[in-house]
């Protein structure tokens, strides 16, 4: 009897809990139970299909669940995220919501495609993803694809701002044409004061025929705007308001540049910058440009070496034509003359020796030699003027060397420190993600750079910072060829030995390595013990971008 009473009490207690939960959500008990049942079904079905976004099954339109799986794959391709249910990665979907498309958008595309997995379904998903109107259901698959391309082009180029009204058949035709033929097809339309409705018969088919034969011929015939002509070569530089659309062409003889590129029948995007370099160097001296191209074999190679910012004197030009191996030093011509007492070098070897002397005396020249773009050198110089730091709180390693490799701390005033990432193919320089680390290594006393060298060449480096009582090797980066095998282990041991050596100096009690796998950091982590933990804040506050969001403690002995 007591057992029956206890069971009845449990049932009543469960019903009371269910009723309270239903009331909290504003539902009746039956509605609450139906919703819970559907949620359980949605979770089980999603797990069976490999679908992450189970709420779409529970609360979205009741369509074939496979449509949501297809949408998940579509989002994975658009967002760049992996779609691998076995590994737990599900593209653009997540367990909390849906990124980019709503379940109702997926249902619209699914119904329009006839509730089938076909090309039209993907076209509709793409249009919804990009915020474009959906094509007419009566269009064939090919017409739908062409319509989508045409709408993209019309929207991107603001064709609606012209005095024309484009009909859907015209949009389909524009989508089927190559990009330069689209401009030719609209040539001469919309130039009046009143808007006109453009139909297929109104398009400039003579201009399209000319454009199909070649974009150069179309430009000469006046069917392509100048910006479109140069967009063919360098899309990212096609901007209105300046001659040819190039921001860097101020002061450059444009006619010479145009003639130079017309002579190169196979001109590509890479050749345009080379032509700009040569015209900036030689000005209107076409003969000198031809001699240089002949010496190097092609336009690209002739204009891609390191060139000065301004035209060089005739004496230097003739000397460099006779010594082509010295073109790499042309950004140092004034400094070379100063080293040689105002005269030209007699041999290529003397020019190279003078250039090296100039590099030692000029941090700016050293940066150019590292490969820093000329536009960025000014930012480095501006940073140099703000520093260097007047103290360091990180102890410099002493005597850390093995098998021809040596580890040292860059001096606090070494101009290479903010650009050291250029030597190890990492992002620690002013033109990349870790620019905050590059600046901190020059300005902050709680940051430094450790480098490993072989025969004086930097082959690995680490951005090092400290909190009040701990030292952190943010990551350990190495050049290509030094990231695998025994040499990677040797370099990792050097950095770990330097970290252990720092313990007990300048109030440092512990040392850590950032929990990342850039460069040879993974090799160093394999020699560390313990679990990953969060590091303390840097001594002078947050640095900005760092790799050491999690750290692992450096062992006292190498394992």
XYZ file of C-alpha atoms in Angstrom, residues 1-558:
558
model
C 0.000 0.000 0.000
C 2.813 2.375 0.870
C 4.541 1.676 -2.463
C 1.385 2.552 -4.398
C 1.026 5.790 -2.481
C 4.672 6.661 -3.146
C 4.311 5.972 -6.874
C 1.164 8.097 -6.998
C 2.956 10.934 -5.218
C 5.836 10.739 -7.716
C 3.383 10.872 -10.620
C 1.604 13.884 -9.155
C 4.933 15.603 -8.516
C 6.023 14.985 -12.129
C 2.727 16.314 -13.468
C 3.092 19.425 -11.306
C 6.607 20.023 -12.648
C 5.375 19.567 -16.229
C 2.459 21.937 -15.624
C 4.736 24.592 -14.123
C 7.143 24.360 -17.076
C 4.262 24.634 -19.533
C 2.840 27.636 -17.678
C 6.251 29.320 -17.661
C 6.290 29.115 -21.463
C 2.656 30.149 -21.848
C 1.567 26.750 -23.186
C -0.958 24.183 -22.173
C 0.322 20.856 -20.923
C -0.616 19.119 -24.174
C 1.128 21.785 -26.286
C 4.209 21.548 -24.095
C 4.343 17.745 -24.399
C 3.920 17.907 -28.193
C 6.735 20.461 -28.460
C 9.051 18.374 -26.277
C 8.283 15.299 -28.323
C 9.074 17.134 -31.575
C 12.309 18.500 -30.092
C 13.436 14.986 -29.192
C 12.529 13.751 -32.660
C 14.440 16.664 -34.246
C 17.562 15.907 -32.206
C 17.463 12.209 -33.077
C 16.772 12.871 -36.770
C 19.517 15.497 -36.985
C 21.995 13.088 -35.427
C 20.942 10.412 -37.911
C 21.421 12.777 -40.893
C 24.591 14.423 -39.579
C 22.802 17.770 -39.228
C 24.002 20.257 -36.622
C 21.139 22.744 -36.788
C 18.411 20.565 -35.276
C 16.163 23.590 -34.393
C 15.405 23.872 -38.128
C 13.699 20.472 -37.937
C 11.907 21.303 -34.700
C 10.722 24.850 -35.364
C 11.307 25.554 -39.067
C 9.037 24.801 -42.021
C 8.237 21.095 -42.258
C 10.060 20.221 -45.450
C 12.274 17.284 -46.350
C 15.069 17.257 -43.706
C 17.558 16.546 -46.486
C 17.084 20.145 -47.703
C 18.604 21.416 -44.466
C 21.567 19.063 -44.883
C 22.136 20.448 -48.395
C 21.897 24.011 -47.061
C 24.485 23.104 -44.452
C 26.915 22.001 -47.174
C 26.155 25.149 -49.152
C 27.008 27.357 -46.157
C 30.206 25.421 -45.545
C 31.398 26.296 -49.052
C 30.468 29.980 -48.643
C 31.807 30.583 -45.146
C 35.019 28.632 -45.681
C 34.273 26.357 -42.736
C 34.663 22.609 -42.991
C 31.673 20.291 -43.372
C 32.652 17.044 -41.691
C 30.059 15.680 -39.242
C 32.428 12.922 -38.150
C 34.868 15.580 -36.941
C 32.126 17.746 -35.440
C 32.405 20.634 -37.931
C 29.227 21.682 -39.701
C 30.002 24.590 -41.989
C 28.007 27.734 -41.404
C 25.499 26.132 -39.017
C 25.854 25.882 -35.271
C 23.823 24.557 -32.376
C 22.562 27.992 -31.310
C 21.276 29.333 -34.588
C 21.772 29.651 -38.294
C 24.303 31.909 -39.971
C 23.416 33.548 -43.253
C 20.131 31.802 -44.136
C 16.961 31.216 -42.170
C 15.021 27.927 -42.381
C 12.258 29.846 -44.178
C 14.771 30.878 -46.890
C 15.765 27.239 -47.308
C 12.094 26.278 -47.599
C 11.483 28.962 -50.264
C 14.394 27.688 -52.341
C 13.299 24.069 -51.859
C 9.711 24.690 -52.992
C 10.824 26.786 -55.994
C 13.171 23.989 -57.082
C 10.282 21.512 -57.086
C 11.323 19.905 -53.780
C 14.315 18.330 -55.500
C 18.065 18.543 -55.228
C 18.978 20.209 -58.527
C 20.994 23.107 -59.890
C 18.096 25.510 -59.499
C 18.013 24.819 -55.758
C 21.672 25.901 -55.519
C 20.962 28.998 -57.637
C 18.100 30.007 -55.339
C 20.223 29.444 -52.226
C 22.983 31.599 -53.726
C 20.563 34.423 -54.509
C 19.130 34.355 -50.980
C 22.618 34.185 -49.457
C 23.768 37.259 -51.428
C 20.576 39.224 -50.761
C 19.495 39.207 -54.422
C 15.954 38.724 -55.734
C 14.983 35.195 -56.741
C 14.799 34.394 -60.469
C 11.490 33.532 -62.076
C 10.416 29.907 -61.592
C 9.691 29.621 -65.314
C 13.390 29.985 -66.195
C 15.409 26.941 -67.139
C 18.468 25.949 -65.147
C 20.853 27.649 -67.570
C 18.720 30.781 -67.726
C 18.601 30.939 -63.919
C 22.408 30.766 -63.735
C 22.778 33.470 -66.392
C 20.177 35.624 -64.639
C 22.094 35.379 -61.366
C 25.381 36.391 -63.051
C 23.655 39.286 -64.793
C 22.026 40.574 -61.608
C 25.360 40.426 -59.795
C 27.073 42.450 -62.529
C 24.283 45.027 -62.808
C 24.216 45.524 -59.041
C 28.002 45.723 -58.656
C 28.459 48.257 -61.465
C 25.455 50.404 -60.467
C 23.894 50.100 -63.908
C 20.573 51.166 -62.412
C 22.038 54.634 -61.872
C 22.056 55.156 -65.633
C 18.957 56.288 -67.514
C 17.961 52.736 -68.476
C 15.488 50.171 -67.180
C 16.779 46.645 -67.771
C 14.258 43.843 -68.295
C 14.762 40.252 -67.141
C 15.522 38.896 -70.659
C 18.284 41.512 -70.988
C 19.702 40.508 -67.599
C 19.855 36.886 -68.784
C 21.689 37.954 -71.956
C 24.156 40.084 -69.973
C 24.849 37.156 -67.671
C 25.652 34.921 -70.633
C 28.053 37.418 -72.235
C 31.703 37.794 -71.116
C 32.240 40.731 -68.756
C 33.811 43.097 -71.304
C 31.083 42.340 -73.843
C 28.474 43.433 -71.283
C 29.912 46.941 -71.299
C 29.956 46.908 -75.090
C 26.321 45.738 -75.233
C 25.193 48.775 -73.212
C 27.364 51.211 -75.162
C 25.380 54.270 -76.212
C 22.351 53.453 -74.042
C 21.086 55.674 -71.261
C 22.876 58.823 -72.423
C 19.707 60.921 -72.758
C 17.674 62.795 -70.166
C 14.752 60.378 -70.035
C 14.911 56.742 -68.899
C 14.365 54.055 -71.516
C 13.322 50.430 -71.133
C 16.058 48.301 -72.688
C 15.101 45.156 -74.548
C 17.310 42.618 -76.270
C 16.929 44.280 -79.672
C 18.204 47.588 -78.229
C 21.609 46.180 -77.240
C 24.636 47.286 -79.285
C 25.362 43.983 -81.016
C 27.934 45.539 -83.370
C 29.960 46.586 -80.347
C 29.570 43.096 -78.848
C 30.936 41.566 -82.046
C 33.950 43.867 -81.927
C 34.509 43.143 -78.233
C 34.396 39.399 -78.859
C 37.289 39.773 -81.285
C 39.432 41.421 -78.623
C 39.174 43.958 -75.834
C 41.929 46.075 -77.386
C 39.969 46.435 -80.608
C 36.837 47.299 -78.632
C 38.709 50.005 -76.735
C 40.100 51.513 -79.940
C 36.575 51.531 -81.397
C 35.317 53.387 -78.336
C 33.076 50.594 -77.061
C 34.871 50.089 -73.735
C 35.546 52.790 -71.120
C 39.178 53.303 -70.160
C 38.658 51.998 -66.628
C 37.289 48.736 -68.058
C 40.311 48.366 -70.326
C 42.709 48.533 -67.388
C 40.448 46.477 -65.166
C 41.356 43.595 -67.480
C 44.948 43.898 -66.273
C 44.732 45.016 -62.649
C 41.201 44.748 -61.212
C 42.107 46.018 -57.752
C 43.479 49.292 -59.184
C 40.507 50.150 -61.394
C 39.158 53.279 -59.718
C 37.689 56.367 -61.292
C 39.096 59.871 -60.949
C 42.703 59.334 -61.997
C 44.332 58.606 -65.308
C 44.039 54.887 -66.117
C 42.691 54.224 -62.636
C 46.132 53.819 -61.009
C 46.655 55.795 -57.772
C 50.433 55.465 -58.073
C 50.631 57.090 -61.523
C 50.909 60.673 -60.327
C 53.839 62.244 -62.144
C 54.307 59.252 -64.485
C 54.138 59.865 -68.268
C 50.946 57.986 -69.050
C 51.410 58.014 -72.825
C 54.732 56.191 -72.473
C 53.166 53.654 -70.141
C 50.268 53.039 -72.524
C 52.612 52.594 -75.475
C 54.831 50.215 -73.496
C 51.918 47.962 -72.579
C 50.545 47.976 -76.117
C 53.893 46.667 -77.345
C 53.498 43.716 -74.971
C 50.797 41.648 -76.640
C 50.721 39.123 -73.778
C 50.514 41.707 -70.991
C 49.188 40.389 -67.685
C 48.417 41.894 -64.302
C 51.978 41.232 -63.136
C 53.407 43.117 -66.125
C 51.514 46.321 -65.342
C 53.381 47.034 -62.121
C 56.666 46.207 -63.870
C 55.821 48.732 -66.601
C 54.988 51.370 -63.978
C 58.363 50.770 -62.317
C 60.272 51.150 -65.584
C 58.429 54.283 -66.695
C 58.930 55.854 -63.275
C 62.651 55.033 -63.548
C 63.400 56.032 -67.153
C 60.649 58.563 -67.820
C 59.997 58.995 -71.547
C 63.273 57.353 -72.635
C 61.713 54.497 -74.600
C 65.082 53.387 -75.980
C 66.489 52.851 -72.482
C 63.391 50.871 -71.511
C 63.759 48.636 -74.579
C 67.449 48.025 -73.796
C 66.587 47.017 -70.258
C 63.812 44.664 -71.385
C 66.170 43.105 -73.930
C 68.822 42.594 -71.237
C 66.381 40.831 -68.894
C 64.448 38.947 -71.569
C 60.930 40.162 -70.754
C 58.998 43.072 -69.284
C 58.095 41.349 -66.028
C 61.661 40.526 -64.967
C 62.998 43.869 -66.181
C 60.644 45.850 -63.959
C 60.355 43.682 -60.864
C 63.825 44.187 -59.383
C 64.277 46.742 -56.610
C 64.079 50.143 -58.282
C 64.608 53.676 -56.943
C 61.757 56.053 -56.195
C 62.929 58.623 -58.725
C 64.641 58.565 -62.139
C 68.373 57.863 -62.022
C 71.095 59.921 -63.671
C 72.294 59.009 -67.134
C 75.735 58.008 -65.811
C 74.288 55.452 -63.430
C 71.885 54.172 -66.092
C 74.690 53.371 -68.545
C 76.809 51.807 -65.788
C 73.930 49.586 -64.600
C 73.159 48.491 -68.161
C 76.754 47.233 -68.310
C 76.506 45.568 -64.860
C 72.952 44.120 -64.706
C 73.706 42.139 -61.534
C 73.856 45.447 -59.610
C 70.294 46.502 -60.377
C 69.330 45.049 -56.988
C 71.212 47.935 -55.328
C 69.495 50.773 -57.202
C 67.594 51.889 -54.096
C 70.992 52.672 -52.511
C 72.663 54.628 -55.323
C 73.052 57.854 -53.338
C 74.416 55.976 -50.329
C 76.845 54.019 -52.532
C 78.191 57.244 -54.016
C 78.661 58.627 -50.511
C 80.580 55.524 -49.434
C 82.787 55.740 -52.556
C 83.461 59.449 -52.154
C 81.149 60.705 -54.897
C 82.347 58.453 -57.728
C 80.809 55.492 -59.537
C 82.071 51.993 -58.685
C 84.537 50.395 -61.061
C 83.304 46.818 -60.725
C 80.162 44.981 -59.652
C 82.007 43.621 -56.613
C 82.935 47.142 -55.481
C 79.296 48.226 -55.903
C 78.073 45.303 -53.786
C 80.630 46.012 -51.047
C 79.652 49.687 -50.934
C 75.972 48.726 -50.792
C 76.592 46.498 -47.777
C 78.400 49.332 -46.025
C 75.460 51.621 -46.754
C 73.029 49.072 -45.307
C 74.983 48.906 -42.058
C 74.776 52.688 -41.705
C 71.081 53.005 -42.604
C 68.212 51.154 -40.896
C 65.901 52.264 -43.706
C 68.147 50.637 -46.295
C 68.274 47.481 -44.205
C 64.483 47.326 -44.219
C 64.346 47.653 -47.995
C 66.919 44.890 -48.238
C 64.649 42.702 -46.089
C 61.834 43.203 -48.578
C 59.789 45.893 -46.823
C 57.656 47.832 -49.299
C 58.720 51.446 -49.777
C 55.344 52.676 -48.584
C 55.860 50.748 -45.337
C 59.390 52.003 -44.686
C 57.951 55.349 -43.628
C 55.866 53.620 -40.967
C 58.934 51.827 -39.642
C 60.851 55.104 -39.523
C 57.955 56.713 -37.656
C 58.053 53.837 -35.159
C 61.836 54.169 -34.762
C 61.401 57.814 -33.816
C 59.055 56.849 -30.973
C 61.660 54.567 -29.415
C 63.602 52.637 -28.632
C 62.561 51.588 -25.133
C 64.796 52.813 -22.325
C 64.743 49.620 -20.218
C 64.219 45.874 -20.504
C 62.573 43.548 -17.994
C 63.466 40.304 -19.779
C 66.869 38.735 -18.992
C 69.038 38.114 -22.041
C 70.114 34.461 -22.548
C 73.782 33.674 -21.932
C 75.798 30.996 -23.673
C 72.830 29.151 -25.201
C 74.377 27.404 -28.213
C 74.677 23.942 -29.740
C 75.998 22.405 -32.981
C 76.684 25.734 -34.684
C 73.386 27.342 -33.623
C 73.346 30.158 -31.072
C 70.479 31.942 -29.360
C 70.553 35.569 -28.319
C 68.242 38.449 -27.471
C 68.115 41.268 -29.998
C 69.410 44.540 -28.506
C 66.699 46.945 -27.435
C 67.694 49.362 -30.226
C 68.121 46.818 -33.057
C 66.024 48.151 -35.996
C 65.449 44.606 -37.258
C 63.277 43.719 -34.220
C 59.991 45.196 -35.560
C 60.542 43.457 -38.917
C 62.012 40.153 -37.750
C 58.980 38.234 -39.034
C 60.121 38.913 -42.601
C 63.156 36.725 -41.916
C 61.174 33.754 -40.590
C 58.054 33.930 -42.776
C 55.757 34.871 -39.900
C 53.387 37.764 -39.217
C 55.569 39.729 -36.770
C 56.072 42.902 -38.792
C 54.128 46.103 -39.350
C 52.313 44.889 -42.463
C 50.697 41.817 -40.934
C 48.443 40.550 -38.154
C 51.064 40.705 -35.393
C 51.967 44.359 -35.962
C 51.099 45.048 -32.309
C 53.778 42.545 -31.254
C 56.283 44.161 -33.617
C 55.614 47.571 -32.082
C 55.721 46.207 -28.531
C 59.148 44.631 -29.092
C 60.499 48.113 -29.908
C 58.590 50.245 -27.395
C 57.784 48.118 -24.331
C 60.215 46.986 -21.683
C 58.195 43.846 -20.908
C 58.658 42.519 -24.469
C 61.702 41.336 -26.409
C 62.748 39.192 -29.365
C 64.902 36.072 -29.068
C 66.570 34.831 -32.254
C 68.445 31.657 -33.136
C 71.272 32.127 -35.626
C 73.499 29.950 -37.737
C 76.631 31.593 -39.123
C 75.110 35.000 -38.338
C 71.848 34.300 -40.207
C 68.571 34.410 -38.262
C 66.771 31.090 -38.771
C 64.222 31.202 -35.916
C 62.751 33.762 -33.537
C 60.288 34.120 -30.699
C 58.336 37.108 -29.416
C 58.888 36.985 -25.641
C 56.887 38.858 -23.020
C 56.459 38.679 -19.276
C 53.898 39.205 -16.565
C 54.823 40.116 -13.000
C 56.289 36.696 -12.212
C 56.313 34.649 -15.425
C 58.003 34.619 -18.834
C 56.033 33.626 -21.965
C 57.408 32.549 -25.349
C 54.416 33.626 -27.431
C 55.340 31.284 -30.283
C 58.542 30.028 -31.899
C 58.772 30.714 -35.633
C 61.374 29.307 -38.024
C 62.303 29.694 -41.671
C 61.337 27.084 -44.210
C 63.755 24.159 -44.005
C 64.125 24.534 -40.228
C 60.634 23.465 -39.167
C 60.947 19.681 -39.328
C 63.306 16.923 -38.362
C 66.259 17.066 -36.017
C 67.020 20.737 -36.647
C 63.530 21.716 -35.425
C 64.087 19.782 -32.208
C 67.510 21.361 -31.741
C 66.119 24.880 -32.165
C 63.225 24.145 -29.802
C 65.699 22.917 -27.185
C 67.663 26.166 -27.488
C 64.593 28.305 -26.811
C 63.488 26.094 -23.916
C 66.987 26.215 -22.421
C 66.928 30.012 -22.601
C 63.504 30.055 -20.924
C 64.736 27.813 -18.095
C 67.795 30.020 -17.719
C 65.540 33.057 -17.162
C 63.842 31.494 -14.124
C 65.165 33.136 -10.966
C 66.336 36.262 -12.776
C 64.507 39.618 -12.597
C 61.772 38.144 -10.349
C 60.764 35.518 -12.938
C 59.455 32.412 -11.170
C 58.041 30.337 -14.060
C 58.318 30.108 -17.858
C 55.661 29.150 -20.399
C 55.256 28.449 -24.127
C 52.151 29.558 -26.061
C 49.691 26.778 -26.878
C 49.862 27.072 -30.677
C 51.458 25.150 -33.514
C 52.939 27.951 -35.618
C 56.512 27.333 -36.735
C 58.245 24.924 -34.350
C 56.091 25.779 -31.336
C 54.476 22.344 -31.511
C 57.896 20.708 -31.167
C 58.612 22.809 -28.086
C 55.208 21.976 -26.576
C 55.937 18.261 -26.917
C 58.838 18.844 -24.520
C 56.647 20.624 -21.937
C 54.583 19.068 -19.162
C 51.258 19.875 -17.574
C 47.922 21.064 -18.890
C 47.258 24.230 -20.865
C 46.330 27.231 -18.709
C 45.546 30.887 -19.266
C 48.521 33.225 -18.781
C 48.527 36.305 -16.585
C 48.266 39.731 -18.206
C 51.526 41.230 -19.543
C 53.291 43.495 -17.066
C 52.327 46.731 -18.838
C 48.876 45.577 -19.905
C 47.366 43.931 -22.954
C 49.548 43.829 -26.069
C 46.894 43.200 -28.707
C 47.323 40.277 -31.068
C 49.176 37.365 -29.437
C 49.286 33.610 -29.974
C 49.554 32.694 -26.277
C 45.871 32.650 -25.327
C 46.701 29.347 -23.621
C 50.170 28.399 -22.360
C 52.016 25.327 -21.119
C 54.757 25.438 -18.515
C 58.378 24.821 -19.481
C 59.823 21.791 -17.690
C 62.975 22.063 -15.657
C 64.447 19.207 -17.677
C 64.079 18.258 -21.348
